[in-house]
Coordinates of C-alpha atoms in Angstrom, one line a residue:
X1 CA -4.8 6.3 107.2
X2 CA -8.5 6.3 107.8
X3 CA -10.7 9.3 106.1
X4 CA -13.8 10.3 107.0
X5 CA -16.9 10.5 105.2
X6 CA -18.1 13.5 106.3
X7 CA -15.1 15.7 107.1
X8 CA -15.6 18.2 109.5
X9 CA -13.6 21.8 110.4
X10 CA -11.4 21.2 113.7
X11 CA -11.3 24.1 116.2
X12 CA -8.0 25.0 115.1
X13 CA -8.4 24.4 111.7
X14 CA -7.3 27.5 109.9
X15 CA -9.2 27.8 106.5
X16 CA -7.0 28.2 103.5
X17 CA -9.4 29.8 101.5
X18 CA -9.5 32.9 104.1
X19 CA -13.6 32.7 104.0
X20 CA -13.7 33.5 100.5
X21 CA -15.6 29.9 99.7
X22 CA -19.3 30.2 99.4
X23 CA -20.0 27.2 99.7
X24 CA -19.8 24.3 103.4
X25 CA -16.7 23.8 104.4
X26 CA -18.0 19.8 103.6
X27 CA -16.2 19.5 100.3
X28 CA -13.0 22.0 101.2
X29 CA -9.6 19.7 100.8
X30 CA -8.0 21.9 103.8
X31 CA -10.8 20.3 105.9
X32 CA -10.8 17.2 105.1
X33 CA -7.0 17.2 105.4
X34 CA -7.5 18.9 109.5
X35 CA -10.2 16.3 109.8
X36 CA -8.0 13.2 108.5
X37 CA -5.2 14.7 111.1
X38 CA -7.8 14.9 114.0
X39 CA -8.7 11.1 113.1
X40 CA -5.4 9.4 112.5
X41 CA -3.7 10.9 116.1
X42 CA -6.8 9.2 117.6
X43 CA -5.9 6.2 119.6
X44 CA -6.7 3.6 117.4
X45 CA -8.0 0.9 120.2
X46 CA -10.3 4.1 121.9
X47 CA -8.5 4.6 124.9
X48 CA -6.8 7.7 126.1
X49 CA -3.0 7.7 125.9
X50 CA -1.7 7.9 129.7
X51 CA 0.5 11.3 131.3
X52 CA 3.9 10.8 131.7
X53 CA 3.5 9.9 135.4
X54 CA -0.1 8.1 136.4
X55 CA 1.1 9.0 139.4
X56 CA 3.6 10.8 141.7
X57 CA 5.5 8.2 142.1
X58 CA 4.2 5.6 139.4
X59 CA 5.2 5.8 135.6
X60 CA 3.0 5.3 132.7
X61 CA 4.2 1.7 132.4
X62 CA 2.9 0.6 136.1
X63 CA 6.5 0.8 137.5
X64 CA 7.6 1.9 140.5
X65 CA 8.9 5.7 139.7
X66 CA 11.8 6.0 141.9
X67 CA 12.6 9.3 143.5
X68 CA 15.9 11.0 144.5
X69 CA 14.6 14.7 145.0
X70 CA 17.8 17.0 145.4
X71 CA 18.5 19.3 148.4
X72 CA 17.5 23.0 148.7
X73 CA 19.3 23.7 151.8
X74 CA 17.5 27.3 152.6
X75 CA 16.2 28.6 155.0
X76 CA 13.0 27.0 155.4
X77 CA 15.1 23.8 155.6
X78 CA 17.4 25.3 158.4
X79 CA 14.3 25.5 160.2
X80 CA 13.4 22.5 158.9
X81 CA 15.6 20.3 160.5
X82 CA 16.3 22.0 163.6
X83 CA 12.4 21.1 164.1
X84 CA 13.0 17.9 163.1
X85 CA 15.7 16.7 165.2
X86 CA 14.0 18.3 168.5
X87 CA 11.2 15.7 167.6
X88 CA 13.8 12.5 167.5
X89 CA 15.3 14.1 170.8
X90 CA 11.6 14.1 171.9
X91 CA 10.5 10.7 171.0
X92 CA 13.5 8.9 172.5
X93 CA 13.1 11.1 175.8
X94 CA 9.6 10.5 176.4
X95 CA 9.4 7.0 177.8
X96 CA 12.0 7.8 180.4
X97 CA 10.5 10.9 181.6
X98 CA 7.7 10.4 185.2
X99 CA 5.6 12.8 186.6
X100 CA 4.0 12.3 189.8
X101 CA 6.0 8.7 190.0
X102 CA 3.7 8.3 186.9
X103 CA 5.4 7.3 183.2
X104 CA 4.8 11.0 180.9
X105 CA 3.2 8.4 178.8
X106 CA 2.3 5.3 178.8
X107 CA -0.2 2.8 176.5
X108 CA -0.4 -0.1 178.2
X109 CA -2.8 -2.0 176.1
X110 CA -2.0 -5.6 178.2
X111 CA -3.5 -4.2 181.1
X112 CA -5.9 -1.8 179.9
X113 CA -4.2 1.8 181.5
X114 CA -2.9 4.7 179.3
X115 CA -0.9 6.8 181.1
X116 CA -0.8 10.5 179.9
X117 CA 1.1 13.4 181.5
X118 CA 0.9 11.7 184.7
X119 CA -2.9 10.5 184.9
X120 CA -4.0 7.0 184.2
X121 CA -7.4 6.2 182.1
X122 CA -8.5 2.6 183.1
X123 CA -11.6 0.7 181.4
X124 CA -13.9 2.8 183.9
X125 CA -12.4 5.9 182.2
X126 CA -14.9 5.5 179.1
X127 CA -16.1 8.8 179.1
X128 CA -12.8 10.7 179.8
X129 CA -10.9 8.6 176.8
X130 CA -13.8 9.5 174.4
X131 CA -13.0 13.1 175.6
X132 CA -9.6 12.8 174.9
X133 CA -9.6 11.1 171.6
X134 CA -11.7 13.9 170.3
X135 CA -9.9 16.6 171.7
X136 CA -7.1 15.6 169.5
X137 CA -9.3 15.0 166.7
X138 CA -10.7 18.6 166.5
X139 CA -7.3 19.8 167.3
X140 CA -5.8 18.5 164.0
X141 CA -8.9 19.7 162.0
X142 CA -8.7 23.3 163.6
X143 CA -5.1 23.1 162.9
X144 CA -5.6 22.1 158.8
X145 CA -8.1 24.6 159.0
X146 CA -5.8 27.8 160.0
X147 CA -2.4 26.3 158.7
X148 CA -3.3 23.7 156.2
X149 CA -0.8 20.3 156.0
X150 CA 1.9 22.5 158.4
X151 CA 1.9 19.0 160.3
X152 CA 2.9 16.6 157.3
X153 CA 5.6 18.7 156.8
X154 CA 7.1 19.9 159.9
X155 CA 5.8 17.5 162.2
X156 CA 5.3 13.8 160.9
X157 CA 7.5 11.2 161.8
X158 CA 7.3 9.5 158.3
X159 CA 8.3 13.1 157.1
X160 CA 10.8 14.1 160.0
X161 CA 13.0 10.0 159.9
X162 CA 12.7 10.1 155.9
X163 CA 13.9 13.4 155.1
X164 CA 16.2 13.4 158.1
X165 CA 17.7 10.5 158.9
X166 CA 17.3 8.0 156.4
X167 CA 17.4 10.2 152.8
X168 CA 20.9 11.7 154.7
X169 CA 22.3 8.1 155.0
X170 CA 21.1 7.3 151.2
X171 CA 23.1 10.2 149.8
X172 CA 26.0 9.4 152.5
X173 CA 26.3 5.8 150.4
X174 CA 25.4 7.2 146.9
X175 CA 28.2 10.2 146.8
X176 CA 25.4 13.0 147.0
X177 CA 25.7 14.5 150.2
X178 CA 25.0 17.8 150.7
X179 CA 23.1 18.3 147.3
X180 CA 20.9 15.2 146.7
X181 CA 19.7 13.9 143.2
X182 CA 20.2 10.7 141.4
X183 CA 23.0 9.2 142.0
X184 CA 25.9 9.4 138.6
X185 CA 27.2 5.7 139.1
X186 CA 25.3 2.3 140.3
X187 CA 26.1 1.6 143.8
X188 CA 28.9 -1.3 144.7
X189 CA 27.6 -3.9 146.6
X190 CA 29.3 -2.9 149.9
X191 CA 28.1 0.6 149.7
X192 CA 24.4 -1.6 149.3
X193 CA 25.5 -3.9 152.5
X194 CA 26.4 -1.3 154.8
X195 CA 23.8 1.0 153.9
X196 CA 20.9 -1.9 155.2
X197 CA 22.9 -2.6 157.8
X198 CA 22.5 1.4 158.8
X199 CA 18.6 0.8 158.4
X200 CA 18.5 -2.3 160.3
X201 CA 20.2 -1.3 163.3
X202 CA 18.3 2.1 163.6
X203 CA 15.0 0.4 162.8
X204 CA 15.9 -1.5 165.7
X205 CA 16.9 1.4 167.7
X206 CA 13.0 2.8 166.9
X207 CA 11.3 0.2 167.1
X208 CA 12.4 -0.6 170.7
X209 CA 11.8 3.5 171.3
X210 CA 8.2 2.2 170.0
X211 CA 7.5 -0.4 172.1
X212 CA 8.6 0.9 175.0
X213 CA 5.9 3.7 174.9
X214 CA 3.4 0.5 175.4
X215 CA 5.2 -1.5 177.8
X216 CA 7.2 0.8 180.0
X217 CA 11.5 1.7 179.8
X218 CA 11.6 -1.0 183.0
X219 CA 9.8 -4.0 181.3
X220 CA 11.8 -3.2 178.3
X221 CA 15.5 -3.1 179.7
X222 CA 14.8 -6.6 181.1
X223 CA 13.3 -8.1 178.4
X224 CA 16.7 -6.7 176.3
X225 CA 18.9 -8.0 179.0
X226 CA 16.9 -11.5 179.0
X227 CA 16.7 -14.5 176.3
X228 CA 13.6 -14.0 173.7
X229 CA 12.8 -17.5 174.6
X230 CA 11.5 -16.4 178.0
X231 CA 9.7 -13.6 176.1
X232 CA 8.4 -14.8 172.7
X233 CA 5.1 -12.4 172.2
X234 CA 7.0 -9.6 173.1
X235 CA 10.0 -10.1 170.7
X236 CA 8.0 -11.1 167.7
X237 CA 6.3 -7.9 168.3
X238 CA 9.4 -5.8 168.1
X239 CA 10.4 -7.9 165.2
X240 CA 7.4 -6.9 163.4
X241 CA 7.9 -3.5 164.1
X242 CA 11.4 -3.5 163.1
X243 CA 10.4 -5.1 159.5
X244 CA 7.3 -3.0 159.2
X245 CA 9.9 0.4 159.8
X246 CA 12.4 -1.2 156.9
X247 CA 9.9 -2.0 154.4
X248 CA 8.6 2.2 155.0
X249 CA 11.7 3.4 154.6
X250 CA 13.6 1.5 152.7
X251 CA 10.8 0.7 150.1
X252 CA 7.6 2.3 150.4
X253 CA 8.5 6.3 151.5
X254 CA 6.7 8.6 149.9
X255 CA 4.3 6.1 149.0
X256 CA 2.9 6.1 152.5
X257 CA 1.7 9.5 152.3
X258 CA -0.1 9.0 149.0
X259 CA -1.3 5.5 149.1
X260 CA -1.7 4.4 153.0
X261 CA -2.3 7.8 155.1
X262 CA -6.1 8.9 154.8
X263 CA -4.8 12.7 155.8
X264 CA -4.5 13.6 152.3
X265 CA -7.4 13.0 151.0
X266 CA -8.8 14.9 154.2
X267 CA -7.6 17.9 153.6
X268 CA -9.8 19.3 150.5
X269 CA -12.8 18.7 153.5
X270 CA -10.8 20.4 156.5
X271 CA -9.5 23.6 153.8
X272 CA -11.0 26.2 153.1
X273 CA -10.1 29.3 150.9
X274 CA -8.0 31.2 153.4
X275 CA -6.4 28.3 154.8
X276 CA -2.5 28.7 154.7
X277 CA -0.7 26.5 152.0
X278 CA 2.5 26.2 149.9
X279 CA 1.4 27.5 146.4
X280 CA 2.8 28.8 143.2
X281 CA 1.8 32.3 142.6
X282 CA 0.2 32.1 138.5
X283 CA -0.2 35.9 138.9
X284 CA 3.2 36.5 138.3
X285 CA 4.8 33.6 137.2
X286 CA 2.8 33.1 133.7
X287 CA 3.7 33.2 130.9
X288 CA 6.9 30.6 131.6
X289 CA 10.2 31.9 130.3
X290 CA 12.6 29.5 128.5
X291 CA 14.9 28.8 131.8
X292 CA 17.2 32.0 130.9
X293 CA 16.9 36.0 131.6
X294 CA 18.3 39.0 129.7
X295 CA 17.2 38.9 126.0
X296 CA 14.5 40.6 124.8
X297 CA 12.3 38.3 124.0
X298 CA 11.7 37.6 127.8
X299 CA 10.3 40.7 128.7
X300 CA 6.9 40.0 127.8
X301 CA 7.4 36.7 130.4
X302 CA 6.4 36.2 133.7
X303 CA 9.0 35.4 136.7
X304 CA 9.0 31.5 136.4
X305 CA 12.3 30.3 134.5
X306 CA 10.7 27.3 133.8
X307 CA 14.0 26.1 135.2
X308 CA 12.0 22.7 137.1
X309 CA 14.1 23.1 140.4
X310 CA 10.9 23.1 142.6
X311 CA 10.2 19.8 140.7
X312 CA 13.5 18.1 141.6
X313 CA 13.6 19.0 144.8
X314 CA 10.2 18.1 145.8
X315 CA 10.5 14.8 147.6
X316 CA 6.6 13.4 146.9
X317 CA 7.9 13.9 143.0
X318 CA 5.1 16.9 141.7
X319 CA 4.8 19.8 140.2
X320 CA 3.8 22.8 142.8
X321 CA 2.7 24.5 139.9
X322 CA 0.1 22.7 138.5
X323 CA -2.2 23.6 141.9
X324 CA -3.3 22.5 145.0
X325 CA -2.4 18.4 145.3
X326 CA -3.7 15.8 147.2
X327 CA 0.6 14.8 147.4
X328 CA 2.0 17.6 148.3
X329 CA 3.1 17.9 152.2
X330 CA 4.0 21.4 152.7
X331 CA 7.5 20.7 152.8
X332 CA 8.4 23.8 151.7
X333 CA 11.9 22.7 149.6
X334 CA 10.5 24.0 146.4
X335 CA 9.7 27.3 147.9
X336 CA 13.9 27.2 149.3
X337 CA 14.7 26.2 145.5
X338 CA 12.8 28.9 143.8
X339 CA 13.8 31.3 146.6
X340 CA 17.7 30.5 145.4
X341 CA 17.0 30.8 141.5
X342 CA 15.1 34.6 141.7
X343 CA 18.0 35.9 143.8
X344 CA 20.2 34.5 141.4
X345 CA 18.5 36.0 139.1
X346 CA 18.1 39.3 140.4
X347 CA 14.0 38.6 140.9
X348 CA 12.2 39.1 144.3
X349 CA 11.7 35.8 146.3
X350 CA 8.3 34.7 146.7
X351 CA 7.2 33.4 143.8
X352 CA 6.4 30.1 145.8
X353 CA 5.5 30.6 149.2
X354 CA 2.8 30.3 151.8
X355 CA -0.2 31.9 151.5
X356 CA -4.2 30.9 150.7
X357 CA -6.6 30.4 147.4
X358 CA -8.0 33.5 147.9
X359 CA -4.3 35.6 148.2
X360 CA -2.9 33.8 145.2
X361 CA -6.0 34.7 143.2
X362 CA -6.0 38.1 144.2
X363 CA -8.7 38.1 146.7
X364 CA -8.8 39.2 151.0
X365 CA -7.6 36.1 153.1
X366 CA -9.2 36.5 156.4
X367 CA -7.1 35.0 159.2
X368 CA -10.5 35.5 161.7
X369 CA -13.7 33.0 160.1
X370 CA -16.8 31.3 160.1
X371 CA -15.0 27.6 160.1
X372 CA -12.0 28.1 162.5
X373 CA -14.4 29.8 165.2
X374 CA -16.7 26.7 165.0
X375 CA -14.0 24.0 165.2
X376 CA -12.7 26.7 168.6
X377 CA -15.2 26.7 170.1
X378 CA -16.1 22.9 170.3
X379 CA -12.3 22.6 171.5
X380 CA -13.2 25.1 174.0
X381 CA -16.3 23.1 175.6
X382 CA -14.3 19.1 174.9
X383 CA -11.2 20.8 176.7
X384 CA -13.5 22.1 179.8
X385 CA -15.5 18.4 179.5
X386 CA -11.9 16.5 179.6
X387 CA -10.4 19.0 182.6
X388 CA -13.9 18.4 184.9
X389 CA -13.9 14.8 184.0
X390 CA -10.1 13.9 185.0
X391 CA -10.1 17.0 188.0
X392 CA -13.5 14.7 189.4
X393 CA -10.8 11.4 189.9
X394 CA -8.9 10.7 193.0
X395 CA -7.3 7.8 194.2
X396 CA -10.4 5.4 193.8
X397 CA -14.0 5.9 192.4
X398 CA -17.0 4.2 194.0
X399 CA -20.4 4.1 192.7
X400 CA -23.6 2.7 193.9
X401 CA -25.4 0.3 192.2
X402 CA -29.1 -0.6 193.1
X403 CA -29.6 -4.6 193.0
X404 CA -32.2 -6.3 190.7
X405 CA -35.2 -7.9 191.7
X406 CA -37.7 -6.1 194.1
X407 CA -36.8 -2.1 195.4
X408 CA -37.3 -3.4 199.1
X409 CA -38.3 -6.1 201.0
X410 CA -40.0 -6.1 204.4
X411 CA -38.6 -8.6 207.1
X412 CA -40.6 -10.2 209.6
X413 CA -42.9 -6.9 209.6
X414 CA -40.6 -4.7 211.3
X415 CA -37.6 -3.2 209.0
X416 CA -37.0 -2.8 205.5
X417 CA -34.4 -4.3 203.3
X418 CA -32.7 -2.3 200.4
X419 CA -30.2 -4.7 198.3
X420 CA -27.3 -2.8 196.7
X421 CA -23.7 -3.0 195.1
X422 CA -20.9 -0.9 195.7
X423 CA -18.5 -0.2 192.6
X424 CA -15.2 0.1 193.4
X425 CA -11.6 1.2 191.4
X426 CA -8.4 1.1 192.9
X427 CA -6.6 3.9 191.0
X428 CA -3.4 4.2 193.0
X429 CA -0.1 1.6 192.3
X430 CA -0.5 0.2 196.1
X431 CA -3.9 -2.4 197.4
X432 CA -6.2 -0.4 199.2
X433 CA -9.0 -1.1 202.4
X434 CA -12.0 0.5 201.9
X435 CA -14.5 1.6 205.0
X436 CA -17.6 2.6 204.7
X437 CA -19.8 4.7 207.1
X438 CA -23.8 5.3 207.4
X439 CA -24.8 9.0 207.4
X440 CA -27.5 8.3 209.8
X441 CA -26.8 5.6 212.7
X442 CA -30.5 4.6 212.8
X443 CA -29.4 2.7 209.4
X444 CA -27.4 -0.8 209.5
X445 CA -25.2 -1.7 206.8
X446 CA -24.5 -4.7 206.0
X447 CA -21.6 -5.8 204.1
X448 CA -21.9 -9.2 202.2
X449 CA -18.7 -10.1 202.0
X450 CA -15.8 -8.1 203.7
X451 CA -13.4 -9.2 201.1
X452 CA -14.9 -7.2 198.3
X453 CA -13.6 -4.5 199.9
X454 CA -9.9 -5.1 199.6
X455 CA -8.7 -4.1 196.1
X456 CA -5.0 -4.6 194.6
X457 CA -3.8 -2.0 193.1
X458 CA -5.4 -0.6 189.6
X459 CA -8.1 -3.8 190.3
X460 CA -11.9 -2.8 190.2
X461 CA -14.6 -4.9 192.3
X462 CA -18.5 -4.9 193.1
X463 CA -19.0 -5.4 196.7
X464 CA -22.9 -6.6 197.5
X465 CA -24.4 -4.8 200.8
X466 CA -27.7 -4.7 202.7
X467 CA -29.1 -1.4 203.7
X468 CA -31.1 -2.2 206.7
X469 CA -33.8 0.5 208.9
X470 CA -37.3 0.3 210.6
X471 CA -40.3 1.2 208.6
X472 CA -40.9 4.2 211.0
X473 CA -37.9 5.8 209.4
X474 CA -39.8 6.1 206.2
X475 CA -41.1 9.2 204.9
X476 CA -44.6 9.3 203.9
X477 CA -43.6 9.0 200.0
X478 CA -41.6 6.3 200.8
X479 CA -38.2 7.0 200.1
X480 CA -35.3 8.4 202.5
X481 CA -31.9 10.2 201.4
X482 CA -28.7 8.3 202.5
X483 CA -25.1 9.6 202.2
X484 CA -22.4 6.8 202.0
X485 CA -18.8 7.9 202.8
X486 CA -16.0 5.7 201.5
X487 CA -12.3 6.0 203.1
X488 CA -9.4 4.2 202.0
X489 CA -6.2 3.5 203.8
X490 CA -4.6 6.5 202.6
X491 CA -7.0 8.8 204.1
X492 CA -8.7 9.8 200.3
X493 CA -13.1 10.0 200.7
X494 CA -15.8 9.9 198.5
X495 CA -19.3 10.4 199.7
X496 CA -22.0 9.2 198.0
X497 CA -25.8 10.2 198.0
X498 CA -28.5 7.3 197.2
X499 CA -32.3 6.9 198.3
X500 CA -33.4 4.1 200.2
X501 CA -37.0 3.1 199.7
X502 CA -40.0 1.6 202.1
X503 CA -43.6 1.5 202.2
X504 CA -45.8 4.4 202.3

């Protein structure tokens, strides 16, 4: 036992001597007993003893906490999973769907083309991509903003395949269907056999699913119906995929969420106070009761039994009522689970549920604010950007290019020479002639090599030409407006406007 010198009174020291002691409190034995208490529960090597769980799902140990949340089948699961299977339905359909003889989607990263809802973004594309990529962007942050992690929850696809299609086939194996938890007995070993052999084969299923979204349903059926010798890159992708899907869910789960996904840690940034979370309502559930309702003793209590069922349930292993966490989804089972117990209990529902900071604290959640209204209105001016940019693309683009070197050149004293190159993107799935025709006739084209003209389909080219005209056709400043029209086989223009310059 190690004493202290100079014992000192503890905060919740209780004096013995009721403050009748004139004297300090240096040489009172009931302080200097508090004091030698304070001293000897101090850890001894001067570090701080560790929680129960460092975290969600790791144990104070280091190791691995393992979780097997139970099943709260109300109705915010109903909903839940009808969600969720609309989703698988979805993500299996999409490949197979066209519009416009067009894949629905399509990333083709071999060939440089994505394909989405019909249109194809090539290399050329920069600007429309960039577009695109941040439309999405500020659509998730308006959506955090309004209706907080309503994505992780309803809408992910580690969320929507874990909860619903590979946590049913664990508790299909370990006798807990239909009400989840840890299982009572060890599995057997062919309970362990067939239940990989599940994973494998629909890991395979998604992964194929997966890779056709890059490489097209057609590409994909052969390369299934055709030896992976003739085909190596392409199956030691979907192999990688198909081990990467089994080491998620069969191993790491929830651990994705709270380890490897950045969205998370996003969200105290994109929240604000009247953002709509899952929370536990402290106004009305504090004090804790003792897990049981009826004695007297209870009635200075608040609704919360205490009874833990939103912490079994929860599948990323925490406690909704210790606040707002970095782990928690928005799943919504622990709101189901205390739903269950205050009916049970003859309580109103509610006590977890979805609201904002400033509602559970008592304060006006506006639905209308500062923050949303920014994030709509830069949606508003990306989405009118993107629908310009992709409205402004036809079958080809063309683009002229002025050469290098000198602006003109003046041949044999008589006409000028203006050096430029013609840009040119074959958008359409067929090869494609390109014509081009002078505004005015007094101009003569020339067109260095007739070749450059003819595209294959989705190629791009640069086609050098020679802009030729007499000096007398030169304004006074020099300069003269030309308009370029470019025709393809399919009928499809483009004009283009461009100066050619002279001498004063």
């Amino acid at each position: 036992m190690i004493q202290s010198e100079l014992p000192t009174l503890t905060a919740d020291h209780e004096c013995e001597n009721k403050g009748t002691c004139e004297g300090a409190c240096g040489g009172c034995p009931s302080a200097a007993r508090s004091s030698t208490i304070a001293i000897s529960d101090a850890p001894q090597d001067g570090l701080l003893p560790a929680p129960e769980h460092v975290l969600s799902t790791l144990e104070r140990d280091g190791s691995r906490r393992w979780l097997h949340p139970k099943l709260a089948m109300g109705r915010f699961w109903q909903s839940r999973r009808v969600v969720a299977y609309c989703l698988m339905a979805v993500f299996v359909a999409v490949p197979h769907l066209r519009l416009n003889s067009k894949p629905l989607l399509l990333l083709d990263i071999a060939a440089f083309e994505f394909t989405v809802l019909g249109f194809t973004f090539l290399p050329t594309d920069t600007l429309a991509l960039a577009l695109f990529l941040l439309t999405i962007f500020v659509t998730i942050v308006l959506v955090t903003a309004m209706v907080g992690r309503a994505w992780c929850g309803w809408a992910c696809p580690q969320t929507v395949y874990t909860e619903f299609l590979f946590r049913p086939i664990d508790r299909f194996f370990e006798g807990t269907a239909s009400r989840g938890g840890k299982p009572k007995r060890k599995q057997s070993g062919w309970r362990v056999i067939a239940r990989i052999a599940v994973y494998v084969v629909l890991s395979m299923f998604l992964a194929h699913t997966f890779l056709a979204y890059f490489v097209g349903v057609d590409k994909l059926s052969q390369w299934v119906r055709s030896s992976p010798i003739h085909h190596p890159a392409a199956f030691l992708v979907m192999s990688g995929t198909t081990a990467a899907m089994l080491f998620d869910f069969l191993y790491f789960r929830e651990q994705m969420c709270t380890l490897a996904c950045p969205y998370g840690r996003f969200q105290s940034v994109l929240l604000d106070s009247s953002s709509l979370l899952v929370g536990f309502d402290h106004e009305r559930g504090e004090p804790r009761g003792n897990g049981r309702r009826g004695s007297t003793q209870d009635f200075d209590k608040g609704d919360c039994l205490d009874c833990k069922q939103c912490v079994t349930v929860c599948p990323m292993g925490i406690d909704i009522r210790d606040g707002l966490q970095m782990e928690c989804i928005n799943c919504t089972q622990c709101m189901d689970a205390c739903d269950s117990v205050m009916r049970r209990v003859g309580r109103p529902t509610g006590l977890i549920r979805y609201g904002s900071q400033n509602s559970f604290a008592g304060k006006p959640s506006h639905f209308v604010r500062t923050r949303p209204l920014i994030y709509l209105a830069i949606l508003g001016v990306l989405l009118s950007g993107l629908t310009l940019v992709v409205s402004a693309k036809s079958g080809f683009d063309a683009r002229i290019i002025r050469g290098r070197g000198a602006t003109f050149s003046v041949e044999r004293g008589m006409s000028v020479a203006n050096n430029f190159s013609l840009r040119l993107v074959n958008r359409t799935k067929t090869e494609q002639r390109y014509e081009l025709t002078l505004s005015n006739p007094a101009l003569d084209l020339e067109i260095v090599d007739p070749l450059d003209l003819q595209l294959p389909a989705g190629e791009s080219g640069l086609a050098p030409l020679i802009v030729r005209f007499d000096t007398a056709l030169t304004r006074p400043d020099g300069n003269e407006p030309v308009q370029l029209t470019v025709r393809d086989r399919d009928g499809r223009t483009k004009t283009l406007r461009f100066r050619v310059l002279g001498p004063r």
